PDB file of C-alpha atoms in Angstrom:
ATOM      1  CA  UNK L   1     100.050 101.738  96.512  1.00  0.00           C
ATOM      2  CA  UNK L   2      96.471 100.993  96.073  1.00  0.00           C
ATOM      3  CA  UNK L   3      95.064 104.879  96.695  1.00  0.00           C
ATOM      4  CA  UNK L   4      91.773 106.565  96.103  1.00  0.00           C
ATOM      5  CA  UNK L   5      92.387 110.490  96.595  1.00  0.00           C
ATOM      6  CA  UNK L   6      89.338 112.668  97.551  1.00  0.00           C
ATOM      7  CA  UNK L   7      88.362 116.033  97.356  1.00  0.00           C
ATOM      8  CA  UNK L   8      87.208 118.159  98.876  1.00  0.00           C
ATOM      9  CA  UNK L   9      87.161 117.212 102.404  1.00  0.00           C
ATOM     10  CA  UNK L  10      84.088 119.510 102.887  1.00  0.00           C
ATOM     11  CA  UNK L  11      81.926 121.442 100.775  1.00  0.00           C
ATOM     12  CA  UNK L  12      78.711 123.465 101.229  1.00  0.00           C
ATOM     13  CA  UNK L  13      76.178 124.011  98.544  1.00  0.00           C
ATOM     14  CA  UNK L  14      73.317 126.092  98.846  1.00  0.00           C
ATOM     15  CA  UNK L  15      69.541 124.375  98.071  1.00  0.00           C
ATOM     16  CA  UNK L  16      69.433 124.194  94.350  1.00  0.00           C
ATOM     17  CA  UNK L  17      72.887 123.655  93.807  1.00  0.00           C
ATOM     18  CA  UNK L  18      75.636 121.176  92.088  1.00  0.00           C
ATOM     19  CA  UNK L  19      77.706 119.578  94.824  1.00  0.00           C
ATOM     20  CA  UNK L  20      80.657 118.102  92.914  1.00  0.00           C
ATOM     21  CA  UNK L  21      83.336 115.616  94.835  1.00  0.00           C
ATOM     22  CA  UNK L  22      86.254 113.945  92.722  1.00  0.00           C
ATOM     23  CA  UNK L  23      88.338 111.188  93.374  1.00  0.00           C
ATOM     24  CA  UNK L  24      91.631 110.121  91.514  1.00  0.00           C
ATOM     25  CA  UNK L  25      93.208 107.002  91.607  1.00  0.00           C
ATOM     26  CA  UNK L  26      96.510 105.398  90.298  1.00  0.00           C
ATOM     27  CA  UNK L  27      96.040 101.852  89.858  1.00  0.00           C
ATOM     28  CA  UNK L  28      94.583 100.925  86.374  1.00  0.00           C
ATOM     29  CA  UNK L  29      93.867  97.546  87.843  1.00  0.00           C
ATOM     30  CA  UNK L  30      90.588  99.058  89.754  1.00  0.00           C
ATOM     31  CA  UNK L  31      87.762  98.294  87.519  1.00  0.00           C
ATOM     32  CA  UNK L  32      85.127  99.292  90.071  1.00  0.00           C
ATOM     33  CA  UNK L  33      84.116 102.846  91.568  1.00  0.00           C
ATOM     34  CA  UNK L  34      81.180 102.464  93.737  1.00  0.00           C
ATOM     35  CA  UNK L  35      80.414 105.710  96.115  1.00  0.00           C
ATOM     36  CA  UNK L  36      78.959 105.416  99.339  1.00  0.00           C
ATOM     37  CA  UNK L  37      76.871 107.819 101.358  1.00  0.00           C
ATOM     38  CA  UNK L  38      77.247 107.924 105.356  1.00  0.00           C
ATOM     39  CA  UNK L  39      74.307 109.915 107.253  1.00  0.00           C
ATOM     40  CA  UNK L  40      75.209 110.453 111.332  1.00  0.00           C
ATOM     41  CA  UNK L  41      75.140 107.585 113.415  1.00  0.00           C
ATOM     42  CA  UNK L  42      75.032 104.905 110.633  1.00  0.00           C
ATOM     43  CA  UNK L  43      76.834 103.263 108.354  1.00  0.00           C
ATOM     44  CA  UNK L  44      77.845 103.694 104.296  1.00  0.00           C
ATOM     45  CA  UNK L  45      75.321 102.611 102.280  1.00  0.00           C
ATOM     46  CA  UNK L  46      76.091 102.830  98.684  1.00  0.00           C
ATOM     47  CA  UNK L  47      74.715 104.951  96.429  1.00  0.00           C
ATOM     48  CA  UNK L  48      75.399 104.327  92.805  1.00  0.00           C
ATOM     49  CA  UNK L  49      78.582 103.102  90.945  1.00  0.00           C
ATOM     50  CA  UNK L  50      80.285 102.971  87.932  1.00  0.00           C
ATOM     51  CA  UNK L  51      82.469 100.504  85.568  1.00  0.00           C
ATOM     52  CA  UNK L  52      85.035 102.038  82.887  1.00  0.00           C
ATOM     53  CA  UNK L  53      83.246 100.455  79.868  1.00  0.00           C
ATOM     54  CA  UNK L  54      81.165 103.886  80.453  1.00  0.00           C
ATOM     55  CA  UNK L  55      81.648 107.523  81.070  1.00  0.00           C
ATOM     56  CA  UNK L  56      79.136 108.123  82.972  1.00  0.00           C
ATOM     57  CA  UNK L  57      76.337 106.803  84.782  1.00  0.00           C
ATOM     58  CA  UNK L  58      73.262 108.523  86.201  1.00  0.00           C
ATOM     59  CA  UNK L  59      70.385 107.610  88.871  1.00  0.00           C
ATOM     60  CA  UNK L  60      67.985 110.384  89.509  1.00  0.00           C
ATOM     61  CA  UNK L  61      69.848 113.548  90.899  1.00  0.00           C
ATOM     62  CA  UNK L  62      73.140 111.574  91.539  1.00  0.00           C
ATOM     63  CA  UNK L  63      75.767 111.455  88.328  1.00  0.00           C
ATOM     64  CA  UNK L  64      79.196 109.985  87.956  1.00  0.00           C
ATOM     65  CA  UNK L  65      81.551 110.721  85.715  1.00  0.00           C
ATOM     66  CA  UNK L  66      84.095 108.948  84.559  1.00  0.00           C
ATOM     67  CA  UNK L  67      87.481 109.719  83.098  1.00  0.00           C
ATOM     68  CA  UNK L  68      89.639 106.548  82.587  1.00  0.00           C
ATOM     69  CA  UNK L  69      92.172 108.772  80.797  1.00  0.00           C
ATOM     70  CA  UNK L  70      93.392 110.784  83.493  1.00  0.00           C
ATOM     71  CA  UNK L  71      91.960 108.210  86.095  1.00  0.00           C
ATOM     72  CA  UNK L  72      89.552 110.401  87.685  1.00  0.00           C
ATOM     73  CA  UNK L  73      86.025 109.590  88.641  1.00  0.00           C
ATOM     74  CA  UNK L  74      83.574 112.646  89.973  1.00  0.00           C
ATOM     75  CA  UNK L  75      80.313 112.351  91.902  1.00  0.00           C
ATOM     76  CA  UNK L  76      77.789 115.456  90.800  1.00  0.00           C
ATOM     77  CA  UNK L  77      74.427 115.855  92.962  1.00  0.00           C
ATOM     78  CA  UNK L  78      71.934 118.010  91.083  1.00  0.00           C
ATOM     79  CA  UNK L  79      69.650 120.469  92.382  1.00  0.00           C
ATOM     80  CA  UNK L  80      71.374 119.439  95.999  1.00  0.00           C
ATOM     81  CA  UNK L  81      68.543 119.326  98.723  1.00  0.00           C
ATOM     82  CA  UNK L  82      69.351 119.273 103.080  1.00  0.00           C
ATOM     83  CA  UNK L  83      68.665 115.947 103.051  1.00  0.00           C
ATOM     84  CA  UNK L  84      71.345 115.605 100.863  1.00  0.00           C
ATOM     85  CA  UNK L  85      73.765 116.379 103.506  1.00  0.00           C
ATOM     86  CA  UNK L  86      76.036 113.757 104.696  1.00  0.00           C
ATOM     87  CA  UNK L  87      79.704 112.202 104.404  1.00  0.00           C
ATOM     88  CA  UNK L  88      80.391 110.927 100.937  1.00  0.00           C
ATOM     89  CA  UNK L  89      83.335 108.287 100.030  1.00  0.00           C
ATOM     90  CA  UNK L  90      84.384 107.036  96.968  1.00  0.00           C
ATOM     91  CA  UNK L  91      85.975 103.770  96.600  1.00  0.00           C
ATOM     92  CA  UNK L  92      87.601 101.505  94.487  1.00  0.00           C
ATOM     93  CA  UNK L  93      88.799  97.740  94.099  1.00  0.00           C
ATOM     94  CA  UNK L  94      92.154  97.538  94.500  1.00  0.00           C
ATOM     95  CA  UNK L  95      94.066  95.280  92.155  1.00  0.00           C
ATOM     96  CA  UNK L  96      91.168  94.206  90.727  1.00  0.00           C
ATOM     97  CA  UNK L  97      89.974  92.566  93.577  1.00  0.00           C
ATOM     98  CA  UNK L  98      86.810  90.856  93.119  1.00  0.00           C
ATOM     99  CA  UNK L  99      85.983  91.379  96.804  1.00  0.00           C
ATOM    100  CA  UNK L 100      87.440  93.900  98.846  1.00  0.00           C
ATOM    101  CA  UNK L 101      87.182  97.712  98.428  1.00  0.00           C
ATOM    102  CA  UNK L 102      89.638 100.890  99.479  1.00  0.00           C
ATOM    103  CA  UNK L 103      88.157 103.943 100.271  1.00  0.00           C
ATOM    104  CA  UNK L 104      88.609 107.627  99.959  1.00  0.00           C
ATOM    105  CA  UNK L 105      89.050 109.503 102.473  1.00  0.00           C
ATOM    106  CA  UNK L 106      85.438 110.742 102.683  1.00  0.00           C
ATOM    107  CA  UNK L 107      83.609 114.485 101.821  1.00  0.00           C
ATOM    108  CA  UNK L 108      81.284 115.893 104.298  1.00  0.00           C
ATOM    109  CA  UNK L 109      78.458 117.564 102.367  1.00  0.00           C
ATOM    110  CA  UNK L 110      76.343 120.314 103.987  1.00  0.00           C
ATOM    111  CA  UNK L 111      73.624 121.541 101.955  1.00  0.00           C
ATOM    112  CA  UNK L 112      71.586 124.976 103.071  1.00  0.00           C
ATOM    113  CA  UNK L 113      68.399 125.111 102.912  1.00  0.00           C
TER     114      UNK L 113
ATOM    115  CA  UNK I   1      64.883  93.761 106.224  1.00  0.00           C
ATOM    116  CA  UNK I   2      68.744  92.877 105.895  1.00  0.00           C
ATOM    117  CA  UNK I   3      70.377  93.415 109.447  1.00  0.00           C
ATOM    118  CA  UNK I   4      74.173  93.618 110.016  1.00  0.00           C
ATOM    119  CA  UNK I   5      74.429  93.868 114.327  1.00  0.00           C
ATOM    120  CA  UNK I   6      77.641  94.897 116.007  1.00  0.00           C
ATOM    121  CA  UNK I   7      77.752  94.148 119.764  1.00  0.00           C
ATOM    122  CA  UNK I   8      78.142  97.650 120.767  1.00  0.00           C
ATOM    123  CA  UNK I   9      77.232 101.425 119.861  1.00  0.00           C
ATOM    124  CA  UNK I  10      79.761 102.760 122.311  1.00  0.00           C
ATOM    125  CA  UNK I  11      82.751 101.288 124.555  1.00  0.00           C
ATOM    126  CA  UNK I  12      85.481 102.189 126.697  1.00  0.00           C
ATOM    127  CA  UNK I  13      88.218 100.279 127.394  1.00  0.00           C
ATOM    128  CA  UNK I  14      91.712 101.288 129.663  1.00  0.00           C
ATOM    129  CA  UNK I  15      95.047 100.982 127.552  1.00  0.00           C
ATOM    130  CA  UNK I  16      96.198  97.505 128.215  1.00  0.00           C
ATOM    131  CA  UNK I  17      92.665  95.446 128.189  1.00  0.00           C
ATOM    132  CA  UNK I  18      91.857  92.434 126.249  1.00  0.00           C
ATOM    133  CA  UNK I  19      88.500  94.224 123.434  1.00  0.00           C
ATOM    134  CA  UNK I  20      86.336  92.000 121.574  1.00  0.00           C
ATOM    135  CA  UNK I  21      84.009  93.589 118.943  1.00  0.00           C
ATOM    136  CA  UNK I  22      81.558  91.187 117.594  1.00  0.00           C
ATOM    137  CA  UNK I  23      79.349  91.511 113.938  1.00  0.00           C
ATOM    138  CA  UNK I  24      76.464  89.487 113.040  1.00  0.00           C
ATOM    139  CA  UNK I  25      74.736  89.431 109.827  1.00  0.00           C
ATOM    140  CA  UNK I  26      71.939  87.613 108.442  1.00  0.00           C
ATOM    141  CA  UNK I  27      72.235  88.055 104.825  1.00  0.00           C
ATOM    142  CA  UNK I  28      74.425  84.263 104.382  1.00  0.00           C
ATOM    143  CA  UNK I  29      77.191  86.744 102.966  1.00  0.00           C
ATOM    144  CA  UNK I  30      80.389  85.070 102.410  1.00  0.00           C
ATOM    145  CA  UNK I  31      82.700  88.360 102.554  1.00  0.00           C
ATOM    146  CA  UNK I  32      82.594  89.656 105.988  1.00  0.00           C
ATOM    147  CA  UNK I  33      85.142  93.477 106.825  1.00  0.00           C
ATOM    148  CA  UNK I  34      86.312  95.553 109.645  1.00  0.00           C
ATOM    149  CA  UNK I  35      87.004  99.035 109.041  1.00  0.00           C
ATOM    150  CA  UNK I  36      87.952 101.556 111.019  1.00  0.00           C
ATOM    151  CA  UNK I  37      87.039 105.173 110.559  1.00  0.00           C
ATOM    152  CA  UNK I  38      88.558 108.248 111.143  1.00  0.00           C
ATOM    153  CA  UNK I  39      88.516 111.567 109.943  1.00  0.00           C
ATOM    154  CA  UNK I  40      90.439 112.901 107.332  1.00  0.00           C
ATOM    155  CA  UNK I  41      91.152 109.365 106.947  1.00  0.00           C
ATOM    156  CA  UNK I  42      88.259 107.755 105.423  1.00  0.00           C
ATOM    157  CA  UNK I  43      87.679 103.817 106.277  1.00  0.00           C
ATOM    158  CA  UNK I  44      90.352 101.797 106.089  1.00  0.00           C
ATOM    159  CA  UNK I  45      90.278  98.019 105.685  1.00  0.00           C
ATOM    160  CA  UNK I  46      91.624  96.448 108.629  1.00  0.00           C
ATOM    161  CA  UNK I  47      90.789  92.438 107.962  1.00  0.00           C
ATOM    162  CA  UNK I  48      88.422  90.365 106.266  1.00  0.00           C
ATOM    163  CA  UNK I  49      87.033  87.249 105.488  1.00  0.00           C
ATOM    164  CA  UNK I  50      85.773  85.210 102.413  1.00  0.00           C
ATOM    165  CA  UNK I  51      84.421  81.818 104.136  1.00  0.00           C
ATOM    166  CA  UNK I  52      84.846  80.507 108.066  1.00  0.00           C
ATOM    167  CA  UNK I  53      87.718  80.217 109.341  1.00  0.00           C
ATOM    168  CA  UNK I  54      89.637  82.472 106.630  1.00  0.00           C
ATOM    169  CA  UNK I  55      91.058  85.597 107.158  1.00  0.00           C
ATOM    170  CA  UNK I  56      93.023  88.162 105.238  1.00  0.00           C
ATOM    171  CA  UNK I  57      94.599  91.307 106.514  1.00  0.00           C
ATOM    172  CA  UNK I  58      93.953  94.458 104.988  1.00  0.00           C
ATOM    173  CA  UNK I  59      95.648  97.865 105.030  1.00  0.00           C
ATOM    174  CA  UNK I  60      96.024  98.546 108.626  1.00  0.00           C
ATOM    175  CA  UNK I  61      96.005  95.014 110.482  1.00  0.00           C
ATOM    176  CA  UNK I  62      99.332  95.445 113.185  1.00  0.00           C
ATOM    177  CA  UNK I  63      97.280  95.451 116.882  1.00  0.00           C
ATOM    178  CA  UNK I  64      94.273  93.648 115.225  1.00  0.00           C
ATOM    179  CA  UNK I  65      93.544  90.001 114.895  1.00  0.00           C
ATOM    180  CA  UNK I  66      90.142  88.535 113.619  1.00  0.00           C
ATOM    181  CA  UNK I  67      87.674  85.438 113.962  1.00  0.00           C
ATOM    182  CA  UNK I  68      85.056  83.533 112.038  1.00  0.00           C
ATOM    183  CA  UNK I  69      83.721  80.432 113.136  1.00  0.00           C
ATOM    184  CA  UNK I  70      80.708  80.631 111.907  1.00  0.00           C
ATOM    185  CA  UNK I  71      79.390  82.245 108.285  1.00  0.00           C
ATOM    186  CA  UNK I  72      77.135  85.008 110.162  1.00  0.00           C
ATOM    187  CA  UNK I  73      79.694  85.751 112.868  1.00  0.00           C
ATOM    188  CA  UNK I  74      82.726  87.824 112.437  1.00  0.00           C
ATOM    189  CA  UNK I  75      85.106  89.294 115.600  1.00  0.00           C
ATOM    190  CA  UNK I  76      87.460  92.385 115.883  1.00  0.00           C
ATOM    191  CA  UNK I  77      89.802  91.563 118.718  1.00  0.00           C
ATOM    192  CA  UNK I  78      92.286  94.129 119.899  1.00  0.00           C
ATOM    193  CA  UNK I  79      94.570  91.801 121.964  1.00  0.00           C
ATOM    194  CA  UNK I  80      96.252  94.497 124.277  1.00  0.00           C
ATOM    195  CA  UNK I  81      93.940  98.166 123.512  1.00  0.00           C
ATOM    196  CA  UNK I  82      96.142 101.405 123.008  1.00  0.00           C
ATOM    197  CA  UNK I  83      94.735 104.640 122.860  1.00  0.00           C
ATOM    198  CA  UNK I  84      95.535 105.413 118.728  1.00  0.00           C
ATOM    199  CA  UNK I  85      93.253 102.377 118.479  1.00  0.00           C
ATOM    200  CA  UNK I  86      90.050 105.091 119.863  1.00  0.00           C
ATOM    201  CA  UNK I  87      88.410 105.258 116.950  1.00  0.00           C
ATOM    202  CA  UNK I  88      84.857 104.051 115.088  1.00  0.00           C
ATOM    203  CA  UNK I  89      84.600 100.229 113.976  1.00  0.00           C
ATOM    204  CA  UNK I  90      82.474  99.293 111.574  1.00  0.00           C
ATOM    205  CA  UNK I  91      81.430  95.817 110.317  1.00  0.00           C
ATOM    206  CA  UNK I  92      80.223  95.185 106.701  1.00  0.00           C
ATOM    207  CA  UNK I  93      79.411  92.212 104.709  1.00  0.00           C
ATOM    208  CA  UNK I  94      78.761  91.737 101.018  1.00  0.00           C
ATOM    209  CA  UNK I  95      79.986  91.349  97.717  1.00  0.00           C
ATOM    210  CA  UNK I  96      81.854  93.330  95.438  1.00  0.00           C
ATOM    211  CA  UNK I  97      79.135  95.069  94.010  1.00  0.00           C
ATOM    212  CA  UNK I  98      77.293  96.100  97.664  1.00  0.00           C
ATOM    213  CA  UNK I  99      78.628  95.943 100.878  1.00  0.00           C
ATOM    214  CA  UNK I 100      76.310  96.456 103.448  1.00  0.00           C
ATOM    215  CA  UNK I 101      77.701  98.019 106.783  1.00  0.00           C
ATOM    216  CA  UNK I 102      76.654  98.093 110.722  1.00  0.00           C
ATOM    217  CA  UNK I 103      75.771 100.991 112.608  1.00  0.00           C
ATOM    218  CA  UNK I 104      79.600 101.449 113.934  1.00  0.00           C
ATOM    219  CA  UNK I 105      81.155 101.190 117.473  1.00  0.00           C
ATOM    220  CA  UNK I 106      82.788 103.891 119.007  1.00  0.00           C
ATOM    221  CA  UNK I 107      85.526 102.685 120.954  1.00  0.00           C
ATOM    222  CA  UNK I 108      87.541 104.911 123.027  1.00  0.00           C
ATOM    223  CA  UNK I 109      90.561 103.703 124.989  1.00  0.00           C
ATOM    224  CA  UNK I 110      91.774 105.781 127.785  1.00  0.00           C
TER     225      UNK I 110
END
């Protein structure tokens, strides 16, 4: 089944902080992990992403790791601010797909000032 | 400024009723999606479509049928509503690398 497991479902970080989210997956066909950031009353917009060729990837504050071993990818915020707060998914493309996505099921961030 | 419109921020509909939820982008995106989200459940793919007048059903497409007649237009139509169909829709359009995604509707059927 083409699955994307997230984790945790919520998390709060104080101001400062490392807000880490994983994701897992199953399918060694997915060859794209993009994640997506939702603030109230809109929709995703993505964030950064990630191909296996590399372990990791990194735009300003926002890291993701990558494990193709154990098929786990991670999202790490660094020094996590209250804007920061907001519903994070992780994705994937399932078989490979060069157009469609599946989604985890989501993390809502809440970081304290 | 790229713009992806859905018809409505908020609807409700009685079980039973014909819904139409419309999406219009102006990017000239071929890939057009409905989601639906819920909680705890993520978004989950309902259809999609890669040029007019093609569809293809995604993860959750029983209740659900779809239409594109033109490239920037793309409908959600819940044929007869039921109330585990309350729930937010969002449109998004893209490729692979970026999809781009409406504000959401918020259906609710009583």
């Amino acid at each position: 089944q083409q699955q994307v497991k997230q984790s945790p479902q919520s998390l709060i970080v104080q101001k400062g902080g490392i807000s880490i989210i994983n994701c897992a997956y199953e399918n060694t066909a997915f060859d794209y992990f993009p994640w997506y950031q939702q603030f109230p009353g809109k929709g995703p917009a993505l964030l950064i992403a990630i191909r296996p060729d590399v372990s990791e990837k990194k735009e300003g504050r926002f890291t993701i790791s990558f494990n193709k071993s154990a098929k786990q990818f991670s999202l790490h915020i660094m020094d996590s601010q209250p804007g920061d707060s907001a519903t994070y998914f992780c994705a994937a493309n399932p078989s490979g797909s060069a157009r469609q996505l599946t989604f985890g099921s989501g993390t809502q961030l809440t970081v304290l000032p | 400024d790229v713009k992806v419109t859905q018809s409505s921020r908020y609807l409700v509909k009685r079980t039973g009723e014909k819904v139409f939820l419309e999406c219009v982008q102006d990017m000239d995106h071929e890939n057009m999606f409905w989601y639906r989200q819920d909680p705890g459940l993520g978004l989950r793919l309902i259809y999609f479509s890669y040029d007019v007048k093609m569809k293809e059903k995604g993860d959750i497409p029983e209740g659900y049928s779809v239409s594109r007649e033109k490239k920037e237009r793309f409908s959600l139509i819940l044929e007869s509503a039921s109330t585990n169909q309350t729930s937010m829709y969002l449109c998004a359009n893209g490729p692979l690398d970026e999809q781009f995604f409406g504000p959401g509707t918020r259906l609710t059927v009583l």
